[in-house]
Amino acid sequence: MTRSRFSPMDRRRLDVRLLIASLAVVVAVVFTDRAHGQSSPRVPPREIISSNGPFNDEQRAVVKAYAEFYAARLADPKATPDVVEDARNRLLQPLERLNSPTPYFRFEYAGFIVPTLEPVLKDGSMHSAINAARVLGDLGSPRAVTALLAASEPGGKPDRWQVRQRAADGVRNNIQLGVLDARTVNETARRLMDSLRNENNNTILKYKLEAIAVATEQTNLGPGEAEKLREQFVTAIVSTVDRVQSGADAPSPIIKAVYESVVRVRNMYIGGSLTVAEQKKIGEKLGPALGQILVIANTHWQAAQANEETARLYGNLVQVCEEFLKRIDGYVRGPDQSPKTQLQSAWTGKQKDQFDTDAKQWTDVLSKAPYKAG
């Protein structure tokens, strides 16, 4: 039996300290209310949150009072971190799953929150901006998505990558909630495609690629829209691989985003939702990009193999590409025609000559019809 390293007296002291810390947050919140001469509005009741609308004037007033009160508190430049986090939690409370928030409620609620929190993403403190993005990321609202997309873009000086990262994650989460209309989903995917070409932060790039992938899974898309979005996702992966190949960095700072995207499209490919015709079409376009990845691994060999973690990441990428290529080639050229390669074994065994030979077999296949390079 493992004995606690704390004595009973130590545990009592720790409990008291935790209680004091919790009371301090409550006191700070109450003091802020009194300083502003305001009383905290109550969270809207569940019958409002789960309503499909339209709200009457009284219901709308309840939602407006709550949303605007806590949005203003979060946006207040003088707010302490504890007050900001309390406001964040209060704003998220109506959006909890147990409350069954409807798309109608989300739309109305966002209308009272986004105008106040959007400027915080750009001009607020780092702490406030990250918490504002956290709230916007759970709204499931076109207005929230628009604000988050703008906040996720690079180019600011200094680059507040922490805010951009939370904003990109928020875009993905808004789509994943499954409450956005098809038009918003398609437009968001298009704007994400445009933003990829200038994104050099691996985590943000990963979130943006994942957001496009999640868009393909939405059930309210019209005929042909899901297939078009899957084609855009493949195009996004191809263009990202092109960037890695043309870049000077070895190992590439965005190689992990490439790996996770290839895994995602592989799972999509074998998941059973694609027709054979679409599998062939995707394979013809994606195959050459997977071949490029093998060339990249070969080019980055020395730098990637020099570090255990990077060597493992590149090795995993080589493995998924090799296995995926064999699957794709069965649809594009037919069964039993794929090269009999062992690239992953050559990588882990640091057998570069064997890797060169096997990679060349694939690049020779992928440079010819029916594959569509470029």
Short mmCIF file of C-alpha atoms in Angstrom, two decimals:
data_model
loop_
_atom_site.label_atom_id
_atom_site.label_comp_id
_atom_site.label_asym_id
_atom_site.label_seq_id
_atom_site.Cartn_x
_atom_site.Cartn_y
_atom_site.Cartn_z
CA MET A 1 0.00 0.00 0.00
CA THR A 2 1.44 3.39 -1.02
CA ARG A 3 1.55 5.92 1.81
CA SER A 4 0.62 9.53 1.14
CA ARG A 5 3.53 11.97 1.29
CA PHE A 6 1.19 14.47 2.97
CA SER A 7 0.39 14.31 6.67
CA PRO A 8 -3.22 14.92 7.81
CA MET A 9 -2.19 18.43 8.89
CA ASP A 10 -0.62 19.11 5.47
CA ARG A 11 -3.78 17.95 3.71
CA ARG A 12 -5.95 20.21 5.88
CA ARG A 13 -3.67 23.16 5.09
CA LEU A 14 -3.86 22.35 1.36
CA ASP A 15 -7.68 22.16 1.53
CA VAL A 16 -7.80 25.54 3.24
CA ARG A 17 -5.53 27.10 0.59
CA LEU A 18 -7.69 25.73 -2.22
CA LEU A 19 -10.81 27.07 -0.50
CA ILE A 20 -9.21 30.50 -0.10
CA ALA A 21 -8.19 30.53 -3.78
CA SER A 22 -11.74 29.63 -4.85
CA LEU A 23 -13.23 32.30 -2.60
CA ALA A 24 -10.81 34.84 -4.07
CA VAL A 25 -12.24 34.25 -7.54
CA VAL A 26 -15.79 34.63 -6.24
CA VAL A 27 -14.90 37.81 -4.36
CA ALA A 28 -13.18 39.25 -7.45
CA VAL A 29 -16.25 38.57 -9.57
CA VAL A 30 -18.66 40.03 -7.01
CA PHE A 31 -16.45 43.06 -6.46
CA THR A 32 -16.36 43.71 -10.21
CA ASP A 33 -20.17 43.56 -10.34
CA ARG A 34 -20.49 46.07 -7.56
CA ALA A 35 -17.82 48.33 -9.00
CA HIS A 36 -19.86 48.56 -12.19
CA GLY A 37 -23.13 48.87 -10.29
CA GLN A 38 -24.45 45.72 -11.94
CA SER A 39 -26.01 42.49 -10.78
CA SER A 40 -25.13 39.32 -12.64
CA PRO A 41 -27.92 38.13 -14.95
CA ARG A 42 -28.95 34.52 -14.72
CA VAL A 43 -28.24 32.02 -17.46
CA PRO A 44 -31.18 31.72 -19.89
CA PRO A 45 -33.48 28.83 -18.95
CA ARG A 46 -33.33 25.61 -20.91
CA GLU A 47 -36.67 26.25 -22.62
CA ILE A 48 -35.10 29.30 -24.28
CA ILE A 49 -31.81 27.58 -25.13
CA SER A 50 -33.59 24.60 -26.70
CA SER A 51 -36.16 26.73 -28.52
CA ASN A 52 -36.45 26.73 -32.30
CA GLY A 53 -37.82 30.26 -32.11
CA PRO A 54 -38.81 32.83 -32.81
CA PHE A 55 -38.18 34.46 -29.44
CA ASN A 56 -40.70 36.86 -28.06
CA ASP A 57 -39.47 40.22 -26.76
CA GLU A 58 -39.06 38.95 -23.19
CA GLN A 59 -37.06 35.89 -24.22
CA ARG A 60 -34.82 37.92 -26.49
CA ALA A 61 -34.20 40.38 -23.66
CA VAL A 62 -33.12 37.55 -21.36
CA VAL A 63 -30.61 36.23 -23.91
CA LYS A 64 -29.36 39.73 -24.76
CA ALA A 65 -28.83 40.73 -21.12
CA TYR A 66 -26.86 37.60 -20.30
CA ALA A 67 -24.75 37.55 -23.48
CA GLU A 68 -23.87 41.23 -23.50
CA PHE A 69 -23.10 41.36 -19.77
CA TYR A 70 -20.52 38.58 -19.85
CA ALA A 71 -19.13 39.50 -23.26
CA ALA A 72 -18.47 43.02 -21.96
CA ARG A 73 -16.83 41.58 -18.86
CA LEU A 74 -14.50 39.38 -20.92
CA ALA A 75 -13.64 42.32 -23.20
CA ASP A 76 -12.96 44.74 -20.35
CA PRO A 77 -9.24 45.75 -20.56
CA LYS A 78 -9.17 46.15 -16.77
CA ALA A 79 -10.53 42.66 -16.06
CA THR A 80 -8.27 40.32 -14.11
CA PRO A 81 -7.48 36.87 -15.56
CA ASP A 82 -9.88 35.28 -13.07
CA VAL A 83 -12.72 37.55 -14.15
CA VAL A 84 -11.98 36.90 -17.84
CA GLU A 85 -12.05 33.15 -17.31
CA ASP A 86 -15.25 33.35 -15.27
CA ALA A 87 -16.88 35.35 -18.09
CA ARG A 88 -15.68 32.76 -20.63
CA ASN A 89 -17.19 29.93 -18.61
CA ARG A 90 -20.48 31.81 -18.19
CA LEU A 91 -20.71 32.46 -21.93
CA LEU A 92 -20.03 28.80 -22.68
CA GLN A 93 -22.56 27.52 -20.15
CA PRO A 94 -25.68 27.85 -22.36
CA LEU A 95 -23.80 26.02 -25.16
CA GLU A 96 -23.21 22.88 -23.12
CA ARG A 97 -24.65 19.78 -24.72
CA LEU A 98 -26.97 19.00 -21.80
CA ASN A 99 -28.77 22.28 -22.51
CA SER A 100 -29.52 21.18 -26.12
CA PRO A 101 -28.81 24.55 -27.74
CA THR A 102 -30.60 24.82 -31.09
CA PRO A 103 -29.20 26.44 -34.24
CA TYR A 104 -31.77 29.21 -33.74
CA PHE A 105 -30.55 29.94 -30.21
CA ARG A 106 -26.92 29.83 -31.35
CA PHE A 107 -27.65 32.34 -34.12
CA GLU A 108 -29.40 34.79 -31.78
CA TYR A 109 -26.87 34.32 -28.98
CA ALA A 110 -23.94 34.90 -31.33
CA GLY A 111 -25.53 38.11 -32.54
CA PHE A 112 -25.14 39.58 -29.05
CA ILE A 113 -21.63 38.21 -28.42
CA VAL A 114 -19.60 38.46 -31.63
CA PRO A 115 -19.67 42.29 -31.99
CA THR A 116 -18.08 42.64 -28.55
CA LEU A 117 -15.54 39.78 -28.74
CA GLU A 118 -14.38 40.20 -32.34
CA PRO A 119 -12.24 43.31 -31.58
CA VAL A 120 -10.70 41.46 -28.61
CA LEU A 121 -9.18 38.91 -30.98
CA LYS A 122 -7.10 41.64 -32.58
CA ASP A 123 -6.58 44.28 -29.89
CA GLY A 124 -7.19 42.58 -26.55
CA SER A 125 -4.55 41.15 -24.28
CA MET A 126 -3.21 37.74 -25.21
CA HIS A 127 -5.16 36.14 -22.37
CA SER A 128 -8.42 37.87 -23.25
CA ALA A 129 -8.04 37.17 -26.97
CA ILE A 130 -7.44 33.45 -26.43
CA ASN A 131 -10.49 33.24 -24.18
CA ALA A 132 -12.59 35.20 -26.66
CA ALA A 133 -11.58 32.75 -29.40
CA ARG A 134 -12.53 29.88 -27.11
CA VAL A 135 -16.06 31.27 -26.77
CA LEU A 136 -16.44 32.05 -30.48
CA GLY A 137 -15.21 28.55 -31.30
CA ASP A 138 -18.23 27.00 -29.57
CA LEU A 139 -20.95 29.25 -30.94
CA GLY A 140 -21.73 27.32 -34.14
CA SER A 141 -22.46 30.56 -35.93
CA PRO A 142 -21.52 31.99 -39.35
CA ARG A 143 -20.63 35.33 -37.70
CA ALA A 144 -18.28 33.58 -35.29
CA VAL A 145 -16.63 31.67 -38.14
CA THR A 146 -16.03 34.90 -40.08
CA ALA A 147 -14.39 36.52 -37.05
CA LEU A 148 -12.23 33.46 -36.33
CA LEU A 149 -11.11 33.08 -39.94
CA ALA A 150 -9.84 36.66 -39.95
CA ALA A 151 -8.09 36.14 -36.60
CA SER A 152 -6.38 32.96 -37.82
CA GLU A 153 -4.63 34.68 -40.72
CA PRO A 154 -0.84 35.29 -40.58
CA GLY A 155 0.71 38.67 -41.18
CA GLY A 156 0.30 40.45 -37.86
CA LYS A 157 3.33 42.07 -36.26
CA PRO A 158 4.12 40.60 -33.87
CA ASP A 159 2.63 37.28 -34.90
CA ARG A 160 0.23 36.36 -32.09
CA TRP A 161 0.38 32.72 -33.08
CA GLN A 162 -1.28 31.62 -29.82
CA VAL A 163 -4.42 33.58 -30.74
CA ARG A 164 -4.25 32.41 -34.36
CA GLN A 165 -3.94 28.82 -33.22
CA ARG A 166 -7.00 29.07 -30.99
CA ALA A 167 -8.91 30.85 -33.77
CA ALA A 168 -8.07 28.14 -36.33
CA ASP A 169 -9.11 25.48 -33.85
CA GLY A 170 -12.34 27.43 -33.33
CA VAL A 171 -13.12 27.40 -37.05
CA ARG A 172 -12.69 23.64 -37.09
CA ASN A 173 -14.88 23.24 -34.01
CA ASN A 174 -17.67 25.43 -35.42
CA ILE A 175 -17.86 23.15 -38.46
CA GLN A 176 -17.60 20.01 -36.35
CA LEU A 177 -20.64 21.02 -34.29
CA GLY A 178 -22.71 20.18 -37.38
CA VAL A 179 -25.07 23.16 -37.10
CA LEU A 180 -23.73 25.44 -39.84
CA ASP A 181 -25.71 25.68 -43.07
CA ALA A 182 -24.23 24.16 -46.23
CA ARG A 183 -23.47 27.57 -47.77
CA THR A 184 -21.38 28.58 -44.74
CA VAL A 185 -19.56 25.24 -44.75
CA ASN A 186 -18.64 25.56 -48.44
CA GLU A 187 -17.58 29.21 -48.13
CA THR A 188 -15.49 28.46 -45.04
CA ALA A 189 -13.69 25.62 -46.84
CA ARG A 190 -12.97 27.94 -49.77
CA ARG A 191 -11.50 30.61 -47.50
CA LEU A 192 -9.43 28.02 -45.66
CA MET A 193 -8.01 26.86 -48.99
CA ASP A 194 -6.94 30.44 -49.75
CA SER A 195 -5.28 30.82 -46.35
CA LEU A 196 -3.14 27.66 -46.56
CA ARG A 197 -0.57 29.01 -48.98
CA ASN A 198 0.83 31.53 -46.48
CA GLU A 199 0.61 29.42 -43.31
CA ASN A 200 3.93 28.25 -41.85
CA ASN A 201 2.83 27.33 -38.34
CA ASN A 202 2.52 23.54 -38.20
CA THR A 203 -0.30 23.43 -35.63
CA ILE A 204 -2.36 26.14 -37.32
CA LEU A 205 -1.86 24.50 -40.71
CA LYS A 206 -3.00 21.19 -39.20
CA TYR A 207 -6.17 22.76 -37.80
CA LYS A 208 -7.01 24.41 -41.12
CA LEU A 209 -6.51 21.19 -43.07
CA GLU A 210 -8.59 19.32 -40.49
CA ALA A 211 -11.34 21.93 -40.81
CA ILE A 212 -11.55 21.28 -44.56
CA ALA A 213 -11.65 17.54 -43.89
CA VAL A 214 -14.43 17.98 -41.31
CA ALA A 215 -16.37 20.08 -43.84
CA THR A 216 -16.51 17.04 -46.16
CA GLU A 217 -18.30 15.07 -43.43
CA GLN A 218 -21.26 17.41 -42.94
CA THR A 219 -24.58 15.70 -43.53
CA ASN A 220 -26.49 18.74 -44.80
CA LEU A 221 -24.43 19.19 -47.97
CA GLY A 222 -26.23 19.17 -51.29
CA PRO A 223 -25.74 16.65 -54.12
CA GLY A 224 -22.12 16.63 -55.23
CA GLU A 225 -20.99 19.15 -52.58
CA ALA A 226 -19.29 16.57 -50.35
CA GLU A 227 -17.39 15.16 -53.33
CA LYS A 228 -16.33 18.66 -54.36
CA LEU A 229 -15.09 19.37 -50.83
CA ARG A 230 -13.15 16.09 -50.79
CA GLU A 231 -11.52 17.16 -54.03
CA GLN A 232 -10.60 20.48 -52.40
CA PHE A 233 -9.10 18.61 -49.43
CA VAL A 234 -6.94 16.53 -51.77
CA THR A 235 -5.91 19.71 -53.60
CA ALA A 236 -4.96 21.26 -50.25
CA ILE A 237 -2.74 18.29 -49.41
CA VAL A 238 -1.10 18.38 -52.86
CA SER A 239 -0.34 22.10 -52.59
CA THR A 240 1.04 21.66 -49.06
CA VAL A 241 3.34 18.87 -50.25
CA ASP A 242 4.51 21.17 -53.08
CA ARG A 243 5.40 23.78 -50.47
CA VAL A 244 7.42 21.28 -48.46
CA GLN A 245 9.30 20.12 -51.56
CA SER A 246 10.12 23.67 -52.67
CA GLY A 247 11.09 24.82 -49.18
CA ALA A 248 14.64 25.04 -47.96
CA ASP A 249 14.03 23.67 -44.44
CA ALA A 250 15.04 20.13 -43.64
CA PRO A 251 13.37 18.66 -41.72
CA SER A 252 10.29 20.60 -42.74
CA PRO A 253 8.48 22.53 -39.98
CA ILE A 254 5.10 21.53 -41.45
CA ILE A 255 5.80 17.83 -42.06
CA LYS A 256 3.61 16.75 -39.13
CA ALA A 257 0.62 18.56 -40.62
CA VAL A 258 1.29 16.72 -43.88
CA TYR A 259 1.44 13.38 -42.08
CA GLU A 260 -1.82 13.90 -40.21
CA SER A 261 -3.59 15.06 -43.38
CA VAL A 262 -2.41 12.01 -45.33
CA VAL A 263 -3.69 9.76 -42.53
CA ARG A 264 -7.02 11.59 -42.63
CA VAL A 265 -7.48 11.29 -46.39
CA ARG A 266 -6.37 7.64 -46.23
CA ASN A 267 -9.09 6.94 -43.67
CA MET A 268 -11.59 8.80 -45.83
CA TYR A 269 -10.48 6.76 -48.86
CA ILE A 270 -10.98 3.38 -47.20
CA GLY A 271 -13.97 4.37 -45.06
CA GLY A 272 -16.61 3.05 -47.43
CA SER A 273 -18.32 6.35 -48.32
CA LEU A 274 -16.55 6.85 -51.68
CA THR A 275 -17.57 5.25 -54.95
CA VAL A 276 -14.99 3.30 -56.91
CA ALA A 277 -15.05 6.06 -59.54
CA GLU A 278 -14.24 8.70 -56.92
CA GLN A 279 -11.49 6.53 -55.42
CA LYS A 280 -9.90 6.26 -58.85
CA LYS A 281 -10.21 10.02 -59.43
CA ILE A 282 -8.69 10.88 -56.06
CA GLY A 283 -5.96 8.29 -56.54
CA GLU A 284 -4.91 9.72 -59.90
CA LYS A 285 -4.43 13.15 -58.33
CA LEU A 286 -3.11 12.21 -54.90
CA GLY A 287 -0.73 9.43 -55.96
CA PRO A 288 1.95 11.73 -57.44
CA ALA A 289 1.88 13.86 -54.25
CA LEU A 290 2.51 10.76 -52.14
CA GLY A 291 5.41 9.97 -54.48
CA GLN A 292 6.70 13.51 -53.87
CA ILE A 293 6.67 12.78 -50.14
CA LEU A 294 8.98 9.81 -50.72
CA VAL A 295 11.33 12.10 -52.66
CA ILE A 296 11.17 14.64 -49.81
CA ALA A 297 12.04 11.95 -47.25
CA ASN A 298 14.99 10.97 -49.43
CA THR A 299 16.14 14.58 -49.79
CA HIS A 300 15.75 15.23 -46.05
CA TRP A 301 17.35 11.90 -45.14
CA GLN A 302 20.37 13.14 -43.20
CA ALA A 303 18.58 15.93 -41.31
CA ALA A 304 15.52 13.81 -40.51
CA GLN A 305 17.50 10.75 -39.40
CA ALA A 306 19.69 12.87 -37.10
CA ASN A 307 16.90 13.24 -34.52
CA GLU A 308 15.03 10.28 -33.04
CA GLU A 309 11.65 12.04 -32.89
CA THR A 310 11.92 13.45 -36.41
CA ALA A 311 13.15 10.12 -37.78
CA ARG A 312 10.08 8.44 -36.26
CA LEU A 313 7.73 11.05 -37.76
CA TYR A 314 9.23 10.78 -41.25
CA GLY A 315 9.24 6.99 -40.90
CA ASN A 316 5.53 6.97 -40.04
CA LEU A 317 4.85 9.23 -43.02
CA VAL A 318 6.82 6.95 -45.34
CA GLN A 319 4.91 3.93 -44.04
CA VAL A 320 1.45 5.45 -44.54
CA CYS A 321 2.42 6.72 -48.01
CA GLU A 322 3.76 3.35 -49.13
CA GLU A 323 0.73 1.43 -47.87
CA PHE A 324 -1.68 4.03 -49.26
CA LEU A 325 0.03 4.02 -52.66
CA LYS A 326 -0.41 0.27 -52.94
CA ARG A 327 -4.10 0.68 -52.15
CA ILE A 328 -4.52 3.57 -54.61
CA ASP A 329 -2.64 1.81 -57.39
CA GLY A 330 -5.07 -1.09 -57.19
CA TYR A 331 -7.89 1.28 -58.16
CA VAL A 332 -5.96 3.40 -60.68
CA ARG A 333 -4.01 0.76 -62.65
CA GLY A 334 -5.63 -2.42 -61.41
CA PRO A 335 -4.69 -5.17 -58.92
CA ASP A 336 -1.30 -6.85 -58.66
CA GLN A 337 0.61 -4.17 -60.58
CA SER A 338 2.13 -2.19 -57.70
CA PRO A 339 5.90 -2.20 -57.08
CA LYS A 340 6.99 -4.64 -54.38
CA THR A 341 8.75 -2.10 -52.18
CA GLN A 342 9.80 -2.02 -48.53
CA LEU A 343 10.41 1.67 -48.01
CA GLN A 344 9.46 1.79 -44.34
CA SER A 345 11.89 -1.03 -43.53
CA ALA A 346 14.62 0.73 -45.48
CA TRP A 347 13.94 3.95 -43.55
CA THR A 348 13.97 2.41 -40.09
CA GLY A 349 17.03 0.32 -41.01
CA LYS A 350 18.76 3.44 -42.39
CA GLN A 351 19.39 1.65 -45.68
CA LYS A 352 19.50 4.64 -47.97
CA ASP A 353 20.53 2.76 -51.12
CA GLN A 354 17.54 0.44 -50.76
CA PHE A 355 15.29 3.42 -50.06
CA ASP A 356 16.56 5.16 -53.22
CA THR A 357 15.85 2.07 -55.32
CA ASP A 358 12.34 1.52 -53.93
CA ALA A 359 11.37 5.20 -54.10
CA LYS A 360 12.43 5.33 -57.75
CA GLN A 361 10.11 2.43 -58.56
CA TRP A 362 7.19 4.48 -57.33
CA THR A 363 8.23 7.76 -58.95
CA ASP A 364 8.56 5.94 -62.29
CA VAL A 365 5.00 4.59 -61.97
CA LEU A 366 3.52 7.89 -60.75
CA SER A 367 5.09 9.99 -63.48
CA LYS A 368 3.06 8.23 -66.18
CA ALA A 369 -0.61 8.04 -67.12
CA PRO A 370 -3.15 7.42 -65.75
CA TYR A 371 -1.64 9.39 -62.85
CA LYS A 372 -1.99 13.18 -63.13
CA ALA A 373 1.10 14.87 -61.79
CA GLY A 374 1.04 18.59 -61.13
#
